[in-house]
GROMACS .gro file of C-alpha atoms in nm:
model
  491
    1MET     CA    1  -0.094   7.927  -3.537
    2ILE     CA    2  -0.021   7.917  -3.164
    3ARG     CA    3   0.019   8.257  -2.991
    4GLY     CA    4   0.205   8.218  -2.662
    5LYS     CA    5   0.244   8.438  -2.374
    6MET     CA    6   0.467   8.438  -2.045
    7PHE     CA    7   0.308   8.387  -1.708
    8ILE     CA    8   0.431   8.624  -1.440
    9ASN     CA    9   0.256   8.688  -1.110
   10GLY     CA   10  -0.052   8.499  -1.204
   11GLU     CA   11  -0.106   8.680  -1.547
   12TRP     CA   12  -0.046   8.589  -1.898
   13THR     CA   13   0.168   8.859  -2.057
   14GLU     CA   14   0.354   8.983  -2.345
   15ALA     CA   15   0.720   9.080  -2.337
   16LYS     CA   16   0.769   9.420  -2.193
   17ASN     CA   17   0.981   9.512  -2.494
   18GLY     CA   18   0.714   9.396  -2.741
   19ARG     CA   19   0.940   9.166  -2.927
   20VAL     CA   20   0.824   8.832  -3.046
   21ARG     CA   21   0.995   8.494  -3.169
   22GLU     CA   22   0.870   8.256  -3.436
   23ILE     CA   23   0.883   7.894  -3.333
   24ILE     CA   24   0.946   7.654  -3.635
   25ASN     CA   25   0.878   7.284  -3.698
   26PRO     CA   26   1.240   7.138  -3.745
   27PHE     CA   27   1.082   6.874  -3.995
   28ASN     CA   28   0.982   7.136  -4.264
   29GLN     CA   29   1.084   7.497  -4.110
   30GLU     CA   30   0.704   7.590  -4.107
   31VAL     CA   31   0.628   7.864  -3.833
   32ILE     CA   32   0.396   7.700  -3.590
   33ALA     CA   33   0.382   7.962  -3.319
   34THR     CA   34   0.481   8.314  -3.202
   35VAL     CA   35   0.590   8.366  -2.855
   36PRO     CA   36   0.717   8.673  -2.657
   37GLU     CA   37   1.107   8.717  -2.675
   38GLY     CA   38   1.155   8.859  -2.314
   39SER     CA   39   1.435   9.064  -2.164
   40ALA     CA   40   1.584   9.116  -1.830
   41GLU     CA   41   1.302   9.332  -1.732
   42ASP     CA   42   1.053   9.041  -1.761
   43SER     CA   43   1.290   8.824  -1.564
   44GLN     CA   44   1.310   9.079  -1.284
   45ALA     CA   45   0.937   9.100  -1.270
   46ALA     CA   46   0.908   8.724  -1.232
   47ILE     CA   47   1.179   8.713  -0.969
   48ALA     CA   48   0.992   8.990  -0.772
   49ALA     CA   49   0.669   8.797  -0.792
   50ALA     CA   50   0.837   8.470  -0.686
   51ARG     CA   51   1.020   8.641  -0.392
   52ALA     CA   52   0.703   8.815  -0.266
   53ALA     CA   53   0.515   8.483  -0.278
   54PHE     CA   54   0.781   8.294  -0.097
   55ASP     CA   55   0.828   8.559   0.179
   56GLU     CA   56   0.451   8.591   0.225
   57GLY     CA   57   0.441   8.202   0.272
   58VAL     CA   58   0.130   8.156   0.055
   59TRP     CA   59   0.274   7.821  -0.064
   60SER     CA   60   0.537   7.712   0.183
   61SER     CA   61   0.289   7.741   0.476
   62ALA     CA   62   0.038   7.520   0.296
   63SER     CA   63   0.037   7.166   0.446
   64ALA     CA   64   0.256   6.914   0.275
   65SER     CA   65  -0.049   6.706   0.197
   66GLU     CA   66  -0.213   7.011   0.030
   67ARG     CA   67   0.095   7.073  -0.170
   68GLY     CA   68   0.120   6.699  -0.272
   69GLU     CA   69  -0.248   6.697  -0.384
   70ARG     CA   70  -0.208   6.993  -0.604
   71VAL     CA   71   0.104   6.835  -0.771
   72ARG     CA   72  -0.077   6.508  -0.805
   73LEU     CA   73  -0.363   6.693  -0.983
   74ILE     CA   74  -0.113   6.849  -1.229
   75GLY     CA   75   0.009   6.489  -1.316
   76GLN     CA   76  -0.340   6.366  -1.358
   77LYS     CA   77  -0.432   6.638  -1.603
   78ILE     CA   78  -0.112   6.572  -1.809
   79ALA     CA   79  -0.213   6.202  -1.798
   80ASN     CA   80  -0.557   6.290  -1.932
   81GLN     CA   81  -0.426   6.510  -2.205
   82ASN     CA   82  -0.150   6.296  -2.303
   83GLU     CA   83  -0.220   6.304  -2.681
   84GLU     CA   84  -0.254   6.677  -2.695
   85PHE     CA   85   0.078   6.731  -2.508
   86ALA     CA   86   0.259   6.466  -2.720
   87ARG     CA   87   0.148   6.614  -3.060
   88LEU     CA   88   0.255   6.957  -2.923
   89GLU     CA   89   0.599   6.818  -2.827
   90SER     CA   90   0.662   6.637  -3.153
   91LEU     CA   91   0.566   6.951  -3.351
   92ASP     CA   92   0.800   7.151  -3.150
   93THR     CA   93   1.103   6.918  -3.143
   94GLY     CA   94   1.052   6.692  -3.441
   95LYS     CA   95   1.075   6.378  -3.245
   96THR     CA   96   0.844   6.074  -3.315
   97LEU     CA   97   0.499   6.092  -3.177
   98GLU     CA   98   0.558   5.750  -3.019
   99GLU     CA   99   0.843   5.883  -2.821
  100SER     CA  100   0.654   6.208  -2.719
  101ARG     CA  101   0.365   5.992  -2.594
  102THR     CA  102   0.606   5.790  -2.376
  103ASP     CA  103   0.762   6.108  -2.256
  104MET     CA  104   0.413   6.240  -2.132
  105GLU     CA  105   0.360   5.917  -1.945
  106ASP     CA  106   0.694   5.958  -1.766
  107ILE     CA  107   0.620   6.312  -1.701
  108ALA     CA  108   0.281   6.236  -1.537
  109ASN     CA  109   0.471   5.970  -1.331
  110VAL     CA  110   0.719   6.234  -1.208
  111PHE     CA  111   0.449   6.450  -1.072
  112PHE     CA  112   0.280   6.150  -0.917
  113TYR     CA  113   0.598   6.026  -0.753
  114PHE     CA  114   0.698   6.361  -0.602
  115ALA     CA  115   0.329   6.422  -0.489
  116GLY     CA  116   0.354   6.092  -0.303
  117LEU     CA  117   0.675   6.209  -0.123
  118ALA     CA  118   0.528   6.530  -0.005
  119ASP     CA  119   0.415   6.429   0.347
  120LYS     CA  120   0.678   6.150   0.388
  121ASN     CA  121   0.951   6.372   0.549
  122GLY     CA  122   0.840   6.473   0.896
  123GLY     CA  123   1.191   6.522   1.019
  124GLU     CA  124   1.444   6.307   1.208
  125VAL     CA  125   1.494   6.278   1.577
  126ILE     CA  126   1.857   6.248   1.685
  127ARG     CA  127   1.960   6.113   2.009
  128SER     CA  128   2.116   6.396   2.181
  129PRO     CA  129   2.434   6.322   2.383
  130LEU     CA  130   2.346   6.589   2.617
  131PRO     CA  131   2.104   6.535   2.921
  132ASN     CA  132   1.755   6.676   2.932
  133SER     CA  133   1.750   6.784   2.563
  134THR     CA  134   1.600   6.705   2.240
  135SER     CA  135   1.748   6.725   1.883
  136ILE     CA  136   1.565   6.720   1.558
  137VAL     CA  137   1.646   6.763   1.191
  138VAL     CA  138   1.391   6.908   0.956
  139ARG     CA  139   1.392   6.998   0.594
  140GLU     CA  140   1.253   7.330   0.472
  141PRO     CA  141   1.218   7.490   0.124
  142VAL     CA  142   1.515   7.663  -0.015
  143GLY     CA  143   1.311   7.971  -0.133
  144VAL     CA  144   1.310   8.116  -0.491
  145CYS     CA  145   1.423   7.868  -0.744
  146GLY     CA  146   1.537   7.958  -1.097
  147LEU     CA  147   1.496   7.656  -1.335
  148ILE     CA  148   1.658   7.661  -1.688
  149THR     CA  149   1.570   7.370  -1.924
  150PRO     CA  150   1.697   7.241  -2.257
  151TRP     CA  151   1.537   7.191  -2.588
  152ASN     CA  152   1.569   6.827  -2.635
  153TYR     CA  153   1.333   6.706  -2.374
  154PRO     CA  154   1.138   7.024  -2.309
  155LEU     CA  155   0.855   6.905  -2.078
  156LEU     CA  156   1.030   6.614  -1.934
  157GLN     CA  157   1.340   6.810  -1.797
  158ALA     CA  158   1.095   7.074  -1.676
  159ALA     CA  159   0.898   6.815  -1.491
  160TRP     CA  160   1.214   6.687  -1.319
  161LYS     CA  161   1.255   7.030  -1.167
  162LEU     CA  162   0.918   7.168  -1.127
  163ALA     CA  163   0.758   6.871  -0.932
  164PRO     CA  164   1.017   6.847  -0.638
  165ALA     CA  165   1.046   7.228  -0.637
  166LEU     CA  166   0.672   7.271  -0.575
  167VAL     CA  167   0.622   6.975  -0.349
  168ALA     CA  168   0.901   7.119  -0.129
  169GLY     CA  169   0.717   7.442  -0.084
  170ASN     CA  170   0.940   7.674  -0.300
  171THR     CA  171   0.838   7.932  -0.546
  172LEU     CA  172   1.004   7.948  -0.890
  173ILE     CA  173   1.077   8.094  -1.231
  174LEU     CA  174   1.108   7.858  -1.521
  175LYS     CA  175   1.300   7.947  -1.836
  176PRO     CA  176   1.255   7.684  -2.122
  177SER     CA  177   1.477   7.676  -2.426
  178GLU     CA  178   1.360   7.956  -2.665
  179LEU     CA  179   1.346   7.690  -2.934
  180THR     CA  180   1.090   7.463  -2.763
  181PRO     CA  181   0.860   7.640  -2.523
  182LEU     CA  182   0.520   7.511  -2.635
  183THR     CA  183   0.448   7.225  -2.400
  184THR     CA  184   0.584   7.432  -2.113
  185MET     CA  185   0.340   7.704  -2.177
  186LYS     CA  186   0.065   7.455  -2.181
  187LEU     CA  187   0.181   7.308  -1.842
  188PHE     CA  188   0.146   7.652  -1.694
  189GLU     CA  189  -0.213   7.653  -1.803
  190LEU     CA  190  -0.257   7.336  -1.584
  191PHE     CA  191  -0.087   7.527  -1.293
  192GLU     CA  192  -0.342   7.797  -1.328
  193GLU     CA  193  -0.637   7.534  -1.335
  194VAL     CA  194  -0.522   7.358  -1.014
  195GLY     CA  195  -0.507   7.701  -0.835
  196LEU     CA  196  -0.147   7.750  -0.764
  197PRO     CA  197  -0.127   8.072  -0.553
  198THR     CA  198  -0.029   8.397  -0.744
  199GLY     CA  199   0.338   8.433  -0.787
  200VAL     CA  200   0.422   8.072  -0.699
  201ALA     CA  201   0.513   7.962  -1.053
  202ASN     CA  202   0.639   8.203  -1.317
  203LEU     CA  203   0.735   8.149  -1.682
  204VAL     CA  204   0.965   8.363  -1.872
  205LEU     CA  205   1.047   8.321  -2.243
  206GLY     CA  206   1.360   8.420  -2.435
  207THR     CA  207   1.720   8.359  -2.472
  208GLY     CA  208   1.960   8.258  -2.199
  209LYS     CA  209   2.165   8.582  -2.230
  210GLU     CA  210   1.853   8.791  -2.182
  211VAL     CA  211   1.614   8.623  -1.959
  212GLY     CA  212   1.825   8.333  -1.820
  213ALA     CA  213   2.127   8.526  -1.693
  214PRO     CA  214   1.925   8.748  -1.446
  215LEU     CA  215   1.806   8.429  -1.272
  216SER     CA  216   2.169   8.335  -1.200
  217GLU     CA  217   2.277   8.683  -1.112
  218SER     CA  218   1.991   8.787  -0.885
  219THR     CA  219   2.042   8.799  -0.513
  220ASP     CA  220   1.668   8.733  -0.478
  221VAL     CA  221   1.708   8.386  -0.627
  222ASP     CA  222   1.807   8.115  -0.368
  223LEU     CA  223   1.873   7.819  -0.610
  224ILE     CA  224   1.955   7.757  -0.963
  225SER     CA  225   1.893   7.424  -1.148
  226PHE     CA  226   2.023   7.409  -1.496
  227THR     CA  227   2.038   7.131  -1.769
  228GLY     CA  228   2.229   7.209  -2.073
  229GLY     CA  229   2.575   7.249  -2.205
  230ILE     CA  230   2.902   7.258  -2.026
  231ASP     CA  231   3.002   7.612  -2.122
  232THR     CA  232   2.675   7.768  -2.021
  233GLY     CA  233   2.700   7.584  -1.694
  234LYS     CA  234   3.032   7.727  -1.615
  235THR     CA  235   2.904   8.077  -1.692
  236ILE     CA  236   2.611   8.017  -1.462
  237MET     CA  237   2.833   7.891  -1.184
  238GLN     CA  238   3.022   8.219  -1.198
  239ALA     CA  239   2.708   8.433  -1.203
  240ALA     CA  240   2.555   8.241  -0.917
  241SER     CA  241   2.855   8.296  -0.689
  242GLY     CA  242   2.728   8.651  -0.620
  243ASN     CA  243   2.502   8.527  -0.322
  244VAL     CA  244   2.641   8.177  -0.313
  245LYS     CA  245   2.319   8.021  -0.442
  246LYS     CA  246   2.253   7.640  -0.416
  247MET     CA  247   2.295   7.489  -0.750
  248ALA     CA  248   2.226   7.165  -0.936
  249LEU     CA  249   2.382   7.135  -1.296
  250GLU     CA  250   2.340   6.851  -1.550
  251LEU     CA  251   2.589   6.924  -1.826
  252GLY     CA  252   2.576   6.626  -2.067
  253GLY     CA  253   2.805   6.345  -2.122
  254LYS     CA  254   3.019   6.143  -2.352
  255ASN     CA  255   2.881   5.823  -2.256
  256PRO     CA  256   3.063   5.491  -2.308
  257ASN     CA  257   2.883   5.183  -2.425
  258ILE     CA  258   3.112   4.871  -2.339
  259VAL     CA  259   3.037   4.552  -2.543
  260PHE     CA  260   3.222   4.223  -2.453
  261ALA     CA  261   3.259   3.919  -2.669
  262ASP     CA  262   3.033   3.713  -2.427
  263ALA     CA  263   2.750   3.949  -2.458
  264ASP     CA  264   2.431   3.853  -2.641
  265PHE     CA  265   2.514   3.966  -2.990
  266GLU     CA  266   2.166   4.050  -3.114
  267THR     CA  267   2.073   4.249  -2.798
  268ALA     CA  268   2.406   4.434  -2.796
  269ILE     CA  269   2.356   4.537  -3.155
  270ASP     CA  270   2.003   4.652  -3.098
  271GLN     CA  271   2.093   4.846  -2.788
  272ALA     CA  272   2.393   5.010  -2.950
  273LEU     CA  273   2.155   5.149  -3.215
  274ASN     CA  274   1.920   5.273  -2.949
  275ALA     CA  275   2.194   5.418  -2.729
  276VAL     CA  276   2.316   5.664  -2.990
  277PHE     CA  277   2.058   5.710  -3.263
  278PHE     CA  278   1.735   5.759  -3.053
  279HIS     CA  279   1.608   6.109  -3.083
  280ALA     CA  280   1.880   6.173  -3.355
  281GLY     CA  281   2.139   6.141  -3.080
  282GLN     CA  282   2.018   6.453  -2.904
  283VAL     CA  283   2.012   6.306  -2.564
  284CYS     CA  284   2.253   6.385  -2.283
  285SER     CA  285   2.309   6.019  -2.200
  286ALA     CA  286   2.345   5.918  -2.574
  287GLY     CA  287   2.585   5.611  -2.596
  288SER     CA  288   2.791   5.787  -2.850
  289ARG     CA  289   3.117   5.612  -2.758
  290LEU     CA  290   3.108   5.242  -2.850
  291LEU     CA  291   3.388   5.022  -2.703
  292VAL     CA  292   3.395   4.684  -2.857
  293GLU     CA  293   3.609   4.382  -2.752
  294GLU     CA  294   3.850   4.326  -3.036
  295ALA     CA  295   3.754   3.970  -3.091
  296ILE     CA  296   3.412   4.055  -3.204
  297HIS     CA  297   3.487   4.409  -3.340
  298ASP     CA  298   3.465   4.332  -3.724
  299ASP     CA  299   3.140   4.139  -3.713
  300PHE     CA  300   2.983   4.371  -3.471
  301VAL     CA  301   3.059   4.690  -3.677
  302GLU     CA  302   2.961   4.513  -4.004
  303GLU     CA  303   2.612   4.439  -3.864
  304LEU     CA  304   2.580   4.777  -3.683
  305VAL     CA  305   2.661   4.964  -4.013
  306LYS     CA  306   2.409   4.748  -4.197
  307ARG     CA  307   2.126   4.825  -3.964
  308THR     CA  308   2.218   5.190  -3.945
  309LYS     CA  309   2.190   5.245  -4.302
  310ARG     CA  310   1.836   5.114  -4.271
  311ILE     CA  311   1.723   5.380  -4.009
  312LYS     CA  312   1.395   5.544  -4.144
  313LEU     CA  313   1.421   5.918  -4.118
  314GLY     CA  314   1.111   6.128  -4.148
  315ASN     CA  315   0.817   6.318  -3.995
  316GLY     CA  316   0.758   6.252  -3.638
  317PHE     CA  317   0.397   6.210  -3.718
  318ASP     CA  318   0.450   5.937  -3.958
  319GLU     CA  319   0.423   5.585  -3.778
  320LYS     CA  320   0.712   5.457  -3.995
  321THR     CA  321   0.956   5.717  -3.890
  322GLU     CA  322   1.224   5.586  -3.657
  323SER     CA  323   1.427   5.913  -3.618
  324GLY     CA  324   1.341   6.277  -3.674
  325PRO     CA  325   1.550   6.585  -3.767
  326LEU     CA  326   1.792   6.792  -3.559
  327ILE     CA  327   1.644   7.080  -3.379
  328SER     CA  328   1.772   7.358  -3.587
  329ALA     CA  329   1.998   7.468  -3.886
  330THR     CA  330   2.264   7.595  -3.642
  331HIS     CA  331   2.269   7.275  -3.444
  332ARG     CA  332   2.304   7.063  -3.770
  333ALA     CA  333   2.591   7.283  -3.882
  334LYS     CA  334   2.753   7.217  -3.542
  335VAL     CA  335   2.721   6.843  -3.582
  336GLU     CA  336   2.852   6.862  -3.941
  337GLY     CA  337   3.145   7.050  -3.808
  338TYR     CA  338   3.225   6.754  -3.585
  339ILE     CA  339   3.193   6.510  -3.873
  340LYS     CA  340   3.451   6.713  -4.066
  341ILE     CA  341   3.685   6.721  -3.751
  342GLY     CA  342   3.651   6.346  -3.744
  343LEU     CA  343   3.765   6.295  -4.091
  344ASP     CA  344   4.053   6.540  -4.046
  345GLU     CA  345   4.157   6.354  -3.737
  346GLY     CA  346   4.186   6.019  -3.942
  347ALA     CA  347   3.888   5.836  -3.825
  348THR     CA  348   3.720   5.609  -4.091
  349LEU     CA  349   3.365   5.703  -4.202
  350ALA     CA  350   3.186   5.382  -4.212
  351CYS     CA  351   2.840   5.525  -4.313
  352GLY     CA  352   2.649   5.852  -4.288
  353GLY     CA  353   2.821   6.176  -4.255
  354LYS     CA  354   2.598   6.376  -4.486
  355ARG     CA  355   2.247   6.513  -4.535
  356PRO     CA  356   2.001   6.271  -4.679
  357ASP     CA  357   1.892   6.281  -5.046
  358ALA     CA  358   1.515   6.197  -5.008
  359PRO     CA  359   1.312   6.488  -5.152
  360GLU     CA  360   1.077   6.482  -4.869
  361LEU     CA  361   1.351   6.564  -4.617
  362GLN     CA  362   1.515   6.854  -4.784
  363ASN     CA  363   1.328   7.117  -4.580
  364GLY     CA  364   1.412   6.970  -4.245
  365PHE     CA  365   1.719   6.974  -4.039
  366PHE     CA  366   1.820   6.618  -4.117
  367LEU     CA  367   2.155   6.437  -4.106
  368GLU     CA  368   2.209   6.055  -4.179
  369PRO     CA  369   2.307   5.845  -3.878
  370THR     CA  370   2.694   5.843  -3.876
  371ILE     CA  371   2.947   5.581  -3.760
  372PHE     CA  372   3.331   5.649  -3.740
  373THR     CA  373   3.560   5.351  -3.690
  374ASN     CA  374   3.939   5.342  -3.609
  375CYS     CA  375   3.893   5.600  -3.348
  376HIS     CA  376   4.116   5.653  -3.042
  377SER     CA  377   4.084   5.847  -2.726
  378ASN     CA  378   4.273   6.161  -2.795
  379MET     CA  379   4.040   6.245  -3.095
  380ARG     CA  380   3.791   6.530  -3.040
  381ILE     CA  381   3.505   6.335  -3.175
  382VAL     CA  382   3.576   6.084  -2.906
  383GLN     CA  383   3.613   6.333  -2.622
  384GLU     CA  384   3.358   6.613  -2.686
  385GLU     CA  385   2.988   6.587  -2.689
  386VAL     CA  386   2.855   6.609  -3.034
  387PHE     CA  387   2.488   6.580  -2.939
  388GLY     CA  388   2.376   6.435  -3.274
  389PRO     CA  389   2.359   6.116  -3.462
  390VAL     CA  390   2.737   6.038  -3.456
  391LEU     CA  391   2.895   5.718  -3.308
  392THR     CA  392   3.265   5.660  -3.255
  393VAL     CA  393   3.402   5.298  -3.228
  394GLU     CA  394   3.697   5.203  -3.033
  395THR     CA  395   3.837   4.842  -2.941
  396PHE     CA  396   3.974   4.688  -2.633
  397ARG     CA  397   4.130   4.353  -2.528
  398THR     CA  398   4.114   4.351  -2.158
  399THR     CA  399   3.865   4.452  -1.897
  400GLU     CA  400   4.134   4.688  -1.745
  401GLU     CA  401   4.175   4.853  -2.089
  402ALA     CA  402   3.781   4.889  -2.118
  403ILE     CA  403   3.767   5.057  -1.781
  404ALA     CA  404   4.046   5.304  -1.862
  405LYS     CA  405   3.903   5.403  -2.200
  406ALA     CA  406   3.548   5.436  -2.059
  407ASN     CA  407   3.689   5.667  -1.777
  408ASP     CA  408   3.912   5.863  -2.005
  409THR     CA  409   3.684   6.172  -2.044
  410ILE     CA  410   3.605   6.482  -1.855
  411TYR     CA  411   3.236   6.373  -1.835
  412GLY     CA  412   3.073   6.110  -1.611
  413LEU     CA  413   2.706   6.109  -1.666
  414ALA     CA  414   2.608   5.753  -1.793
  415GLY     CA  415   2.731   5.434  -1.949
  416ALA     CA  416   2.652   5.082  -2.012
  417ILE     CA  417   2.815   4.729  -2.002
  418PHE     CA  418   2.703   4.434  -2.228
  419SER     CA  419   2.829   4.087  -2.093
  420ASN     CA  420   2.677   3.760  -1.990
  421ASP     CA  421   2.931   3.758  -1.712
  422ILE     CA  422   2.732   3.945  -1.440
  423GLY     CA  423   3.024   3.936  -1.186
  424LYS     CA  424   3.257   4.106  -1.428
  425ALA     CA  425   2.986   4.350  -1.541
  426GLU     CA  426   2.920   4.439  -1.164
  427HIS     CA  427   3.299   4.474  -1.089
  428ILE     CA  428   3.330   4.721  -1.393
  429ALA     CA  429   3.026   4.912  -1.287
  430SER     CA  430   3.200   4.972  -0.956
  431LYS     CA  431   3.509   5.122  -1.124
  432LEU     CA  432   3.326   5.346  -1.376
  433ARG     CA  433   3.310   5.719  -1.267
  434LEU     CA  434   2.955   5.753  -1.389
  435GLY     CA  435   2.630   5.868  -1.220
  436THR     CA  436   2.430   5.582  -1.385
  437VAL     CA  437   2.561   5.250  -1.507
  438TRP     CA  438   2.333   5.016  -1.696
  439ILE     CA  439   2.411   4.645  -1.727
  440ASN     CA  440   2.272   4.479  -2.044
  441ASP     CA  441   2.055   4.766  -2.125
  442PHE     CA  442   2.074   5.141  -2.226
  443HIS     CA  443   1.874   5.457  -2.126
  444PRO     CA  444   1.623   5.331  -1.879
  445TYR     CA  445   1.547   5.589  -1.617
  446PHE     CA  446   1.246   5.624  -1.385
  447ALA     CA  447   1.129   5.869  -1.118
  448GLN     CA  448   1.243   5.667  -0.821
  449ALA     CA  449   1.612   5.654  -0.919
  450PRO     CA  450   1.842   5.962  -0.895
  451TRP     CA  451   1.990   6.109  -1.207
  452GLY     CA  452   2.309   6.312  -1.236
  453GLY     CA  453   2.677   6.292  -1.312
  454TYR     CA  454   3.031   6.282  -1.186
  455LYS     CA  455   3.309   6.523  -1.296
  456GLN     CA  456   3.220   6.786  -1.551
  457SER     CA  457   2.878   6.629  -1.616
  458GLY     CA  458   2.784   6.843  -1.318
  459PHE     CA  459   2.668   6.802  -0.963
  460GLY     CA  460   2.345   6.758  -0.766
  461ARG     CA  461   2.082   6.494  -0.847
  462GLU     CA  462   1.730   6.497  -1.002
  463LEU     CA  463   1.459   6.224  -0.939
  464GLY     CA  464   1.445   5.987  -0.647
  465LYS     CA  465   1.434   6.102  -0.286
  466ILE     CA  466   1.756   6.296  -0.324
  467GLY     CA  467   1.594   6.492  -0.607
  468LEU     CA  468   1.352   6.634  -0.373
  469GLU     CA  469   1.632   6.707  -0.115
  470GLU     CA  470   1.795   6.922  -0.351
  471TYR     CA  471   1.510   7.172  -0.313
  472THR     CA  472   1.531   7.189   0.068
  473GLU     CA  473   1.751   7.328   0.333
  474THR     CA  474   1.845   7.116   0.628
  475LYS     CA  475   1.791   7.272   0.979
  476HIS     CA  476   1.893   7.136   1.318
  477ILE     CA  477   1.667   7.237   1.608
  478PHE     CA  478   1.818   7.183   1.973
  479ARG     CA  479   1.606   7.227   2.285
  480ASN     CA  480   1.730   7.232   2.625
  481LYS     CA  481   1.455   7.105   2.843
  482GLN     CA  482   1.601   7.229   3.172
  483PRO     CA  483   1.771   7.556   3.098
  484GLN     CA  484   1.995   7.702   3.365
  485PRO     CA  485   2.277   7.965   3.386
  486ILE     CA  486   2.616   7.833   3.250
  487GLY     CA  487   2.830   8.055   3.483
  488TRP     CA  488   3.130   8.076   3.243
  489PHE     CA  489   3.143   8.458   3.285
  490ARG     CA  490   3.139   8.576   3.645
  491GLY     CA  491   3.170   8.953   3.615
   0.00000   0.00000   0.00000
C-alpha cells in the first residue's frame, strides 16, 4: 500500500484537515494507495511558498544553464526509472504497460528538450529607428504558476507544463487529478533529489473545487495552465480574471478523421482503430468522428466493425491486453449515458454499446468499443466530447463537404486526413480549423512541435519553442546613449 503526501515549501506533508482519499486500480477496484485530501488552506500554503521563492529570486536568478542542467537531470532520472514509473502509471490509470513505458520515454524527452532550450534565448536586438539608441527584447519568467493536470495522462501532461515552467525560472504549484496522483508524487521526489530550491515546486492533492480553485482565484498566482474539460476551463477563466492572469487552456476536442476512397485501405482501417480506441478513447485528441467517403463507406465500416469486435480488453499488465478500463465508475456511467443518447437520436449501433461479459472484467470499469453508423452532424454524440471508446461514422461525397463537416464543431484541437492525393490532403489541411492536422497518420506528437487548439479547444500552446514562451513575459528595454533635455515644457 502506497501512502502519499503533498510537497509544500520543501516538506512532505499531510492535509491540514487530516482527510485522506483512497486511490483505486480501475481494473479491479482494489485500493492501491491513500493520499491526502487537501483543502484551500493547503493551497494557500503552497501559493505562499511559491510566491516567497519567486520574489526572493532563489530560482529565477540562477543562470539559464544551471536551470537547464537541473531539468536535464530530472529527465535522466525518469529515463533511468522508466519501468518503475510505468508500472505505477498503469496501476493508477489502467492503461497498458506498453503504453505507459512509451509515455515515460516521451516524458523524459520533454525534460531533455526544454533543458536544451534553457540557454538559447539571450534576447533579441532590434534596430532602433532613433539615433544614438539601443533597443533589445528579453524574456523573463512570469512568476508563480498554477498547473492543473488531468487523469488520462497524469505524468505526461504534468511534464508538458513543469519542464518549461522550471526552465523559464518560474515557481509553481501543481495540482494533479485526485484520481491519478501517484506518478506525480514520485516525480516530486526527483525534484527533491536534484536539489530544486525550497518553495520552487509545490504539490497539492485534492479536488478541483477544494485545492484547484484557489490557484485560479489567488492574486498571488500569475499564470494558470489547465488541461481538462471545457466547463471547468470556463470556470477557471472567470476565476482567473480577478488579477488578469496569463492563461493557457487545453479543453479537449471532437476530432475528425477524414478517409478518402483513394487512401490506403489497410492503413486507414488500422489508424481509425488506433485513433479512437487507444487508451479506451480517453484521449483529448481521439479521432472519435470518422468521416468516410461514400464510395467506400460500406466496405470500410464492415471491416472496421469486424476488427473492433476483436479488440482485447483486460489488465494493463497482461501483454495480450490492447485496451484497459475507463478511469472510474462515474466516468463509465457518463459514457454509457452518451450511448443511450446516440440510440435515442436514431444512430445505428454497429457494435459494442455495453459492458463486456467476461468474468475476469466484472470488477473493472470496462466498456466494449462502440461504433455508431448513420450519424449526422446535429447529433449530440457527434458534437460533444464523449471521452470514451465510442466512434461515430458519417459520410461525404465531395472534398468541400468533408471540410464543412470536419469544421462543424465548437472544438478545434486535432484531426487527420487519409488520402494518397497529397496535394488534396494539404489543401484540406489548410482549410481545417484545428491546432494539429495529421496526413496519413493519427496521434503522433513530440516535444519539438507545438500542441493546442482553435475555438473552444482552448488557447495557448504547449511543447515546442512556443511552449516555453507561454511561461515568460516579454520586456522591451530602450536605452538612449546620448541623453539630453527635450525642452517641451519651458516653464
